[in-house]
Amino acid sequence: MNRKEHVLNAALLSIGLGYVLHPSGDVETFVSIVEVGVPVVLGALFPDVDTAFGKHRKTLHNLPVLALFYVFPFYFGNLHFVWIGVLTHYALDMLGSKRGLALFYPYEKEFGAPLGVSVGSSLATTVTLVVTGVELAVAALVVYRGLVVDAGLAALGI
């Protein structure tokens, strides 16, 4: 996918996550959208920095880079949601485009899904919207399943 699709994915995902985390639609929801949105958009753009150096879809499109962004906040106390943007960038590149990612770079084999479209395809935005919907559904399951499990455990006195 290209920059437009990555930004669209990150922006829509941020809005959706704001409502998943705070569904009331009040000020807290909009604060959550901004709190999640800025780092998610930055994270969604970061992997394509490798177009300026290295090998695109290899150098910064792999699991060690994602792991680095995931653990970064534990050590430095900031960039808490950037890893979500990086992860969604990978998901969009793997699910939405024909070419895969070298997830275990420097091992160069690329992994991808067989259903993607070319970057310049007229269907790229549609595929982006579908992938974003799936990402939001997964996020809602993770958030609400945890709440349901916690409520059930509390009801049992555990």
Short mmCIF file of N, CA and C in Angstrom, two decimals:
data_model
loop_
_atom_site.label_atom_id
_atom_site.label_comp_id
_atom_site.label_asym_id
_atom_site.label_seq_id
_atom_site.Cartn_x
_atom_site.Cartn_y
_atom_site.Cartn_z
N MET A 1 0.84 -1.18 0.00
CA MET A 1 0.00 0.00 0.00
C MET A 1 0.89 1.24 0.00
N ASN A 2 0.29 2.35 -0.39
CA ASN A 2 1.08 3.58 -0.42
C ASN A 2 0.77 4.43 0.81
N ARG A 3 1.42 5.57 0.89
CA ARG A 3 1.30 6.45 2.06
C ARG A 3 -0.15 6.83 2.34
N LYS A 4 -0.91 7.13 1.29
CA LYS A 4 -2.31 7.54 1.46
C LYS A 4 -3.10 6.46 2.20
N GLU A 5 -2.95 5.20 1.78
CA GLU A 5 -3.68 4.12 2.43
C GLU A 5 -3.22 3.90 3.86
N HIS A 6 -1.92 4.04 4.11
CA HIS A 6 -1.42 3.86 5.49
C HIS A 6 -1.97 4.96 6.42
N VAL A 7 -2.02 6.19 5.94
CA VAL A 7 -2.56 7.28 6.76
C VAL A 7 -4.06 7.10 6.95
N LEU A 8 -4.78 6.73 5.90
CA LEU A 8 -6.22 6.48 6.02
C LEU A 8 -6.48 5.37 7.03
N ASN A 9 -5.75 4.28 6.93
CA ASN A 9 -5.89 3.16 7.86
C ASN A 9 -5.64 3.62 9.30
N ALA A 10 -4.54 4.35 9.52
CA ALA A 10 -4.19 4.79 10.87
C ALA A 10 -5.20 5.78 11.43
N ALA A 11 -5.66 6.70 10.60
CA ALA A 11 -6.64 7.70 11.08
C ALA A 11 -7.97 7.03 11.43
N LEU A 12 -8.47 6.17 10.55
CA LEU A 12 -9.74 5.49 10.84
C LEU A 12 -9.61 4.54 12.02
N LEU A 13 -8.48 3.86 12.11
CA LEU A 13 -8.24 2.98 13.24
C LEU A 13 -8.19 3.76 14.55
N SER A 14 -7.56 4.92 14.53
CA SER A 14 -7.48 5.76 15.73
C SER A 14 -8.86 6.22 16.19
N ILE A 15 -9.68 6.62 15.25
CA ILE A 15 -11.05 7.04 15.60
C ILE A 15 -11.81 5.85 16.17
N GLY A 16 -11.70 4.71 15.50
CA GLY A 16 -12.37 3.51 15.98
C GLY A 16 -11.89 3.09 17.36
N LEU A 17 -10.57 3.13 17.57
CA LEU A 17 -10.02 2.76 18.88
C LEU A 17 -10.49 3.72 19.97
N GLY A 18 -10.60 5.00 19.63
CA GLY A 18 -11.12 5.97 20.60
C GLY A 18 -12.50 5.59 21.08
N TYR A 19 -13.33 5.15 20.15
CA TYR A 19 -14.70 4.72 20.51
C TYR A 19 -14.72 3.34 21.17
N VAL A 20 -13.80 2.46 20.80
CA VAL A 20 -13.73 1.16 21.46
C VAL A 20 -13.34 1.35 22.93
N LEU A 21 -12.38 2.24 23.17
CA LEU A 21 -11.91 2.47 24.53
C LEU A 21 -12.87 3.29 25.37
N HIS A 22 -13.55 4.25 24.74
CA HIS A 22 -14.50 5.13 25.44
C HIS A 22 -15.71 5.35 24.54
N PRO A 23 -16.66 4.40 24.53
CA PRO A 23 -17.77 4.44 23.57
C PRO A 23 -18.82 5.52 23.82
N SER A 24 -18.70 6.29 24.87
CA SER A 24 -19.74 7.27 25.20
C SER A 24 -19.84 8.42 24.21
N GLY A 25 -18.79 8.70 23.46
CA GLY A 25 -18.81 9.79 22.49
C GLY A 25 -18.67 11.17 23.14
N ASP A 26 -18.20 11.20 24.37
CA ASP A 26 -18.03 12.48 25.05
C ASP A 26 -16.58 12.97 24.89
N VAL A 27 -16.21 13.94 25.69
CA VAL A 27 -14.88 14.53 25.60
C VAL A 27 -13.80 13.47 25.80
N GLU A 28 -14.02 12.54 26.70
CA GLU A 28 -13.04 11.48 26.95
C GLU A 28 -12.78 10.65 25.69
N THR A 29 -13.80 10.42 24.91
CA THR A 29 -13.65 9.69 23.64
C THR A 29 -12.73 10.46 22.71
N PHE A 30 -12.94 11.75 22.58
CA PHE A 30 -12.14 12.55 21.66
C PHE A 30 -10.71 12.74 22.15
N VAL A 31 -10.53 12.82 23.46
CA VAL A 31 -9.17 12.86 24.02
C VAL A 31 -8.46 11.54 23.70
N SER A 32 -9.18 10.43 23.84
CA SER A 32 -8.62 9.12 23.53
C SER A 32 -8.23 9.01 22.06
N ILE A 33 -9.06 9.55 21.18
CA ILE A 33 -8.76 9.52 19.74
C ILE A 33 -7.44 10.24 19.46
N VAL A 34 -7.24 11.39 20.07
CA VAL A 34 -5.99 12.15 19.86
C VAL A 34 -4.82 11.43 20.51
N GLU A 35 -5.04 10.95 21.74
CA GLU A 35 -3.98 10.26 22.48
C GLU A 35 -3.47 9.04 21.73
N VAL A 36 -4.38 8.29 21.13
CA VAL A 36 -4.01 7.11 20.37
C VAL A 36 -3.62 7.49 18.94
N GLY A 37 -4.31 8.46 18.37
CA GLY A 37 -4.16 8.79 16.96
C GLY A 37 -2.80 9.29 16.54
N VAL A 38 -2.24 10.22 17.28
CA VAL A 38 -0.96 10.80 16.85
C VAL A 38 0.13 9.72 16.80
N PRO A 39 0.33 8.94 17.87
CA PRO A 39 1.37 7.91 17.76
C PRO A 39 1.06 6.81 16.75
N VAL A 40 -0.22 6.46 16.58
CA VAL A 40 -0.56 5.42 15.61
C VAL A 40 -0.24 5.88 14.19
N VAL A 41 -0.57 7.11 13.87
CA VAL A 41 -0.25 7.64 12.53
C VAL A 41 1.27 7.69 12.33
N LEU A 42 2.00 8.16 13.34
CA LEU A 42 3.46 8.18 13.22
C LEU A 42 4.02 6.77 13.03
N GLY A 43 3.50 5.82 13.79
CA GLY A 43 3.95 4.44 13.65
C GLY A 43 3.60 3.84 12.30
N ALA A 44 2.45 4.23 11.76
CA ALA A 44 2.03 3.73 10.46
C ALA A 44 2.92 4.24 9.34
N LEU A 45 3.51 5.40 9.53
CA LEU A 45 4.38 5.97 8.51
C LEU A 45 5.84 5.51 8.64
N PHE A 46 6.24 5.15 9.85
CA PHE A 46 7.65 4.84 10.11
C PHE A 46 8.25 3.75 9.22
N PRO A 47 7.60 2.60 9.04
CA PRO A 47 8.28 1.54 8.27
C PRO A 47 8.70 1.97 6.87
N ASP A 48 8.01 2.91 6.25
CA ASP A 48 8.38 3.32 4.90
C ASP A 48 9.58 4.26 4.86
N VAL A 49 10.16 4.56 6.01
CA VAL A 49 11.42 5.30 6.03
C VAL A 49 12.48 4.48 5.30
N ASP A 50 12.30 3.17 5.25
CA ASP A 50 13.30 2.34 4.56
C ASP A 50 13.31 2.54 3.04
N THR A 51 12.42 3.38 2.52
CA THR A 51 12.51 3.71 1.09
C THR A 51 13.69 4.65 0.83
N ALA A 52 14.14 5.35 1.88
CA ALA A 52 15.26 6.28 1.74
C ALA A 52 16.61 5.59 1.92
N PHE A 53 16.61 4.43 2.55
CA PHE A 53 17.85 3.66 2.74
C PHE A 53 17.46 2.19 2.88
N GLY A 54 18.40 1.34 2.73
CA GLY A 54 18.12 -0.08 2.92
C GLY A 54 17.25 -0.66 1.82
N LYS A 55 16.55 -1.72 2.16
CA LYS A 55 15.69 -2.42 1.21
C LYS A 55 14.25 -2.25 1.66
N HIS A 56 13.44 -1.67 0.78
CA HIS A 56 12.04 -1.43 1.14
C HIS A 56 11.31 -2.75 1.36
N ARG A 57 10.46 -2.76 2.37
CA ARG A 57 9.70 -3.92 2.83
C ARG A 57 10.59 -5.01 3.40
N LYS A 58 11.79 -4.62 3.77
CA LYS A 58 12.69 -5.55 4.44
C LYS A 58 13.33 -4.88 5.66
N THR A 59 14.09 -3.82 5.45
CA THR A 59 14.87 -3.22 6.52
C THR A 59 14.03 -2.81 7.72
N LEU A 60 12.90 -2.16 7.52
CA LEU A 60 12.06 -1.71 8.64
C LEU A 60 10.68 -2.37 8.65
N HIS A 61 10.50 -3.39 7.87
CA HIS A 61 9.23 -4.11 7.79
C HIS A 61 9.41 -5.53 8.32
N ASN A 62 9.82 -5.68 9.57
CA ASN A 62 10.07 -7.01 10.10
C ASN A 62 9.75 -7.09 11.59
N LEU A 63 9.70 -8.28 12.10
CA LEU A 63 9.29 -8.50 13.49
C LEU A 63 10.27 -7.92 14.51
N PRO A 64 11.59 -7.94 14.29
CA PRO A 64 12.47 -7.29 15.27
C PRO A 64 12.19 -5.78 15.43
N VAL A 65 11.87 -5.10 14.35
CA VAL A 65 11.54 -3.67 14.44
C VAL A 65 10.24 -3.49 15.22
N LEU A 66 9.24 -4.33 14.95
CA LEU A 66 7.98 -4.27 15.70
C LEU A 66 8.24 -4.52 17.19
N ALA A 67 9.05 -5.51 17.51
CA ALA A 67 9.37 -5.81 18.92
C ALA A 67 10.05 -4.61 19.58
N LEU A 68 10.94 -3.94 18.87
CA LEU A 68 11.61 -2.76 19.40
C LEU A 68 10.60 -1.67 19.76
N PHE A 69 9.64 -1.41 18.88
CA PHE A 69 8.63 -0.40 19.16
C PHE A 69 7.68 -0.83 20.28
N TYR A 70 7.47 -2.13 20.41
CA TYR A 70 6.60 -2.62 21.47
C TYR A 70 7.25 -2.44 22.85
N VAL A 71 8.54 -2.74 22.97
CA VAL A 71 9.21 -2.64 24.28
C VAL A 71 9.70 -1.23 24.60
N PHE A 72 9.81 -0.38 23.62
CA PHE A 72 10.33 0.98 23.82
C PHE A 72 9.64 1.71 24.99
N PRO A 73 8.30 1.73 25.07
CA PRO A 73 7.64 2.46 26.16
C PRO A 73 7.98 1.93 27.55
N PHE A 74 8.29 0.64 27.66
CA PHE A 74 8.63 0.07 28.96
C PHE A 74 9.94 0.63 29.49
N TYR A 75 10.84 1.02 28.60
CA TYR A 75 12.14 1.54 29.01
C TYR A 75 12.18 3.06 29.05
N PHE A 76 11.43 3.71 28.16
CA PHE A 76 11.55 5.16 28.04
C PHE A 76 10.30 5.92 28.44
N GLY A 77 9.20 5.24 28.66
CA GLY A 77 7.99 5.89 29.16
C GLY A 77 7.23 6.74 28.16
N ASN A 78 7.49 6.60 26.89
CA ASN A 78 6.72 7.34 25.88
C ASN A 78 6.52 6.47 24.64
N LEU A 79 5.87 7.00 23.65
CA LEU A 79 5.57 6.28 22.41
C LEU A 79 4.73 5.02 22.66
N HIS A 80 3.76 5.13 23.57
CA HIS A 80 2.99 3.97 23.99
C HIS A 80 2.18 3.30 22.88
N PHE A 81 1.72 4.04 21.89
CA PHE A 81 0.85 3.44 20.88
C PHE A 81 1.50 3.38 19.50
N VAL A 82 2.76 3.74 19.39
CA VAL A 82 3.42 3.73 18.08
C VAL A 82 3.47 2.30 17.52
N TRP A 83 3.66 1.33 18.38
CA TRP A 83 3.74 -0.06 17.91
C TRP A 83 2.46 -0.47 17.19
N ILE A 84 1.32 0.09 17.60
CA ILE A 84 0.06 -0.25 16.93
C ILE A 84 0.10 0.24 15.49
N GLY A 85 0.64 1.44 15.27
CA GLY A 85 0.77 1.96 13.91
C GLY A 85 1.71 1.12 13.07
N VAL A 86 2.83 0.70 13.67
CA VAL A 86 3.78 -0.15 12.95
C VAL A 86 3.11 -1.49 12.61
N LEU A 87 2.42 -2.08 13.58
CA LEU A 87 1.74 -3.35 13.34
C LEU A 87 0.68 -3.24 12.25
N THR A 88 -0.11 -2.16 12.27
CA THR A 88 -1.14 -2.01 11.25
C THR A 88 -0.54 -1.74 9.87
N HIS A 89 0.61 -1.08 9.84
CA HIS A 89 1.33 -0.90 8.58
C HIS A 89 1.68 -2.27 8.00
N TYR A 90 2.23 -3.13 8.84
CA TYR A 90 2.58 -4.47 8.39
C TYR A 90 1.34 -5.23 7.92
N ALA A 91 0.26 -5.15 8.70
CA ALA A 91 -0.97 -5.87 8.34
C ALA A 91 -1.48 -5.40 6.99
N LEU A 92 -1.47 -4.10 6.77
CA LEU A 92 -1.96 -3.56 5.50
C LEU A 92 -1.05 -3.99 4.34
N ASP A 93 0.25 -3.97 4.56
CA ASP A 93 1.18 -4.40 3.51
C ASP A 93 1.05 -5.90 3.23
N MET A 94 0.80 -6.69 4.26
CA MET A 94 0.71 -8.14 4.06
C MET A 94 -0.64 -8.56 3.49
N LEU A 95 -1.72 -7.98 4.02
CA LEU A 95 -3.06 -8.40 3.61
C LEU A 95 -3.58 -7.63 2.40
N GLY A 96 -3.12 -6.40 2.24
CA GLY A 96 -3.70 -5.56 1.21
C GLY A 96 -2.93 -5.46 -0.07
N SER A 97 -1.70 -5.93 -0.10
CA SER A 97 -0.93 -5.81 -1.34
C SER A 97 -0.45 -7.18 -1.80
N LYS A 98 -0.03 -7.25 -3.03
CA LYS A 98 0.41 -8.52 -3.61
C LYS A 98 1.75 -8.98 -3.05
N ARG A 99 2.58 -8.03 -2.69
CA ARG A 99 3.91 -8.35 -2.21
C ARG A 99 3.87 -8.55 -0.70
N GLY A 100 4.67 -9.43 -0.20
CA GLY A 100 4.72 -9.68 1.24
C GLY A 100 5.80 -8.87 1.93
N LEU A 101 6.12 -9.28 3.16
CA LEU A 101 7.15 -8.62 3.96
C LEU A 101 8.20 -9.63 4.38
N ALA A 102 9.42 -9.18 4.51
CA ALA A 102 10.50 -10.04 5.01
C ALA A 102 10.45 -9.95 6.54
N LEU A 103 9.53 -10.68 7.15
CA LEU A 103 9.28 -10.58 8.59
C LEU A 103 10.47 -10.96 9.45
N PHE A 104 11.35 -11.78 8.91
CA PHE A 104 12.51 -12.23 9.69
C PHE A 104 13.81 -11.71 9.11
N TYR A 105 13.76 -10.51 8.53
CA TYR A 105 14.94 -9.89 7.92
C TYR A 105 16.08 -9.89 8.93
N PRO A 106 17.28 -10.25 8.55
CA PRO A 106 17.88 -10.28 7.22
C PRO A 106 17.59 -11.54 6.40
N TYR A 107 16.84 -12.49 6.94
CA TYR A 107 16.35 -13.60 6.12
C TYR A 107 15.38 -12.99 5.12
N GLU A 108 15.65 -13.11 3.83
CA GLU A 108 14.96 -12.32 2.82
C GLU A 108 13.63 -12.87 2.32
N LYS A 109 13.23 -14.05 2.74
CA LYS A 109 11.97 -14.60 2.25
C LYS A 109 10.81 -13.70 2.70
N GLU A 110 9.94 -13.37 1.74
CA GLU A 110 8.79 -12.51 2.03
C GLU A 110 7.55 -13.35 2.29
N PHE A 111 6.77 -12.92 3.29
CA PHE A 111 5.53 -13.59 3.66
C PHE A 111 4.38 -12.64 3.38
N GLY A 112 3.31 -13.16 2.82
CA GLY A 112 2.16 -12.33 2.52
C GLY A 112 0.92 -13.18 2.33
N ALA A 113 -0.20 -12.52 2.18
CA ALA A 113 -1.47 -13.20 1.93
C ALA A 113 -1.71 -13.24 0.42
N PRO A 114 -2.38 -14.27 -0.08
CA PRO A 114 -2.58 -14.39 -1.52
C PRO A 114 -3.70 -13.51 -2.08
N LEU A 115 -4.28 -12.64 -1.29
CA LEU A 115 -5.46 -11.91 -1.75
C LEU A 115 -5.25 -10.41 -1.95
N GLY A 116 -4.05 -9.93 -1.93
CA GLY A 116 -3.81 -8.50 -2.03
C GLY A 116 -3.97 -7.95 -3.44
N VAL A 117 -3.90 -6.63 -3.54
CA VAL A 117 -3.98 -5.93 -4.82
C VAL A 117 -2.69 -5.14 -5.02
N SER A 118 -2.44 -4.71 -6.23
CA SER A 118 -1.24 -3.91 -6.46
C SER A 118 -1.42 -2.53 -5.84
N VAL A 119 -0.31 -1.89 -5.53
CA VAL A 119 -0.33 -0.59 -4.85
C VAL A 119 -1.13 0.45 -5.64
N GLY A 120 -1.02 0.42 -6.95
CA GLY A 120 -1.71 1.40 -7.78
C GLY A 120 -3.14 1.02 -8.16
N SER A 121 -3.64 -0.07 -7.62
CA SER A 121 -4.97 -0.56 -7.99
C SER A 121 -6.08 0.39 -7.55
N SER A 122 -7.14 0.41 -8.33
CA SER A 122 -8.32 1.21 -7.95
C SER A 122 -9.02 0.62 -6.73
N LEU A 123 -8.69 -0.61 -6.39
CA LEU A 123 -9.29 -1.27 -5.22
C LEU A 123 -8.47 -1.08 -3.94
N ALA A 124 -7.34 -0.39 -4.03
CA ALA A 124 -6.47 -0.24 -2.86
C ALA A 124 -7.19 0.40 -1.67
N THR A 125 -7.98 1.43 -1.91
CA THR A 125 -8.70 2.09 -0.81
C THR A 125 -9.76 1.16 -0.23
N THR A 126 -10.45 0.42 -1.07
CA THR A 126 -11.46 -0.53 -0.59
C THR A 126 -10.82 -1.59 0.28
N VAL A 127 -9.70 -2.14 -0.17
CA VAL A 127 -8.98 -3.15 0.61
C VAL A 127 -8.52 -2.54 1.93
N THR A 128 -8.05 -1.30 1.91
CA THR A 128 -7.64 -0.61 3.13
C THR A 128 -8.79 -0.53 4.11
N LEU A 129 -9.98 -0.18 3.64
CA LEU A 129 -11.15 -0.07 4.51
C LEU A 129 -11.53 -1.43 5.10
N VAL A 130 -11.43 -2.48 4.30
CA VAL A 130 -11.75 -3.83 4.80
C VAL A 130 -10.74 -4.25 5.87
N VAL A 131 -9.45 -4.05 5.61
CA VAL A 131 -8.41 -4.40 6.59
C VAL A 131 -8.61 -3.59 7.86
N THR A 132 -8.93 -2.31 7.74
CA THR A 132 -9.17 -1.48 8.92
C THR A 132 -10.35 -2.00 9.74
N GLY A 133 -11.40 -2.40 9.06
CA GLY A 133 -12.56 -2.98 9.75
C GLY A 133 -12.19 -4.24 10.52
N VAL A 134 -11.40 -5.09 9.92
CA VAL A 134 -10.95 -6.32 10.59
C VAL A 134 -10.08 -5.96 11.80
N GLU A 135 -9.19 -4.99 11.64
CA GLU A 135 -8.33 -4.57 12.76
C GLU A 135 -9.17 -4.05 13.91
N LEU A 136 -10.19 -3.25 13.61
CA LEU A 136 -11.06 -2.71 14.67
C LEU A 136 -11.85 -3.82 15.35
N ALA A 137 -12.31 -4.79 14.58
CA ALA A 137 -13.04 -5.92 15.17
C ALA A 137 -12.14 -6.70 16.13
N VAL A 138 -10.90 -6.92 15.74
CA VAL A 138 -9.95 -7.62 16.60
C VAL A 138 -9.69 -6.79 17.86
N ALA A 139 -9.48 -5.48 17.71
CA ALA A 139 -9.24 -4.61 18.87
C ALA A 139 -10.43 -4.63 19.82
N ALA A 140 -11.64 -4.57 19.29
CA ALA A 140 -12.84 -4.60 20.13
C ALA A 140 -12.94 -5.93 20.86
N LEU A 141 -12.63 -7.03 20.18
CA LEU A 141 -12.65 -8.34 20.84
C LEU A 141 -11.66 -8.39 21.99
N VAL A 142 -10.46 -7.88 21.75
CA VAL A 142 -9.44 -7.89 22.79
C VAL A 142 -9.88 -7.05 23.99
N VAL A 143 -10.37 -5.84 23.73
CA VAL A 143 -10.77 -4.94 24.82
C VAL A 143 -12.00 -5.47 25.54
N TYR A 144 -13.06 -5.82 24.81
CA TYR A 144 -14.31 -6.21 25.45
C TYR A 144 -14.28 -7.62 26.00
N ARG A 145 -13.52 -8.50 25.41
CA ARG A 145 -13.40 -9.84 25.97
C ARG A 145 -12.74 -9.75 27.33
N GLY A 146 -11.73 -8.92 27.44
CA GLY A 146 -11.08 -8.71 28.74
C GLY A 146 -12.05 -8.16 29.77
N LEU A 147 -12.91 -7.21 29.35
CA LEU A 147 -13.89 -6.64 30.27
C LEU A 147 -14.92 -7.70 30.68
N VAL A 148 -15.35 -8.51 29.72
CA VAL A 148 -16.33 -9.55 30.01
C VAL A 148 -15.74 -10.60 30.96
N VAL A 149 -14.51 -11.00 30.71
CA VAL A 149 -13.83 -11.97 31.58
C VAL A 149 -13.67 -11.39 32.98
N ASP A 150 -13.24 -10.13 33.07
CA ASP A 150 -13.09 -9.49 34.39
C ASP A 150 -14.41 -9.42 35.13
N ALA A 151 -15.48 -9.05 34.42
CA ALA A 151 -16.81 -8.96 35.05
C ALA A 151 -17.27 -10.35 35.51
N GLY A 152 -17.03 -11.35 34.72
CA GLY A 152 -17.40 -12.71 35.09
C GLY A 152 -16.63 -13.20 36.30
N LEU A 153 -15.34 -12.93 36.34
CA LEU A 153 -14.53 -13.31 37.48
C LEU A 153 -14.98 -12.57 38.74
N ALA A 154 -15.29 -11.29 38.58
CA ALA A 154 -15.76 -10.50 39.73
C ALA A 154 -17.09 -11.05 40.24
N ALA A 155 -17.97 -11.45 39.32
CA ALA A 155 -19.28 -12.00 39.71
C ALA A 155 -19.10 -13.31 40.49
N LEU A 156 -18.06 -14.06 40.14
CA LEU A 156 -17.78 -15.31 40.83
C LEU A 156 -17.00 -15.10 42.13
N GLY A 157 -16.62 -13.85 42.38
CA GLY A 157 -15.87 -13.53 43.59
C GLY A 157 -14.39 -13.87 43.48
N ILE A 158 -13.91 -13.95 42.25
CA ILE A 158 -12.49 -14.30 42.04
C ILE A 158 -11.70 -13.05 41.76
#
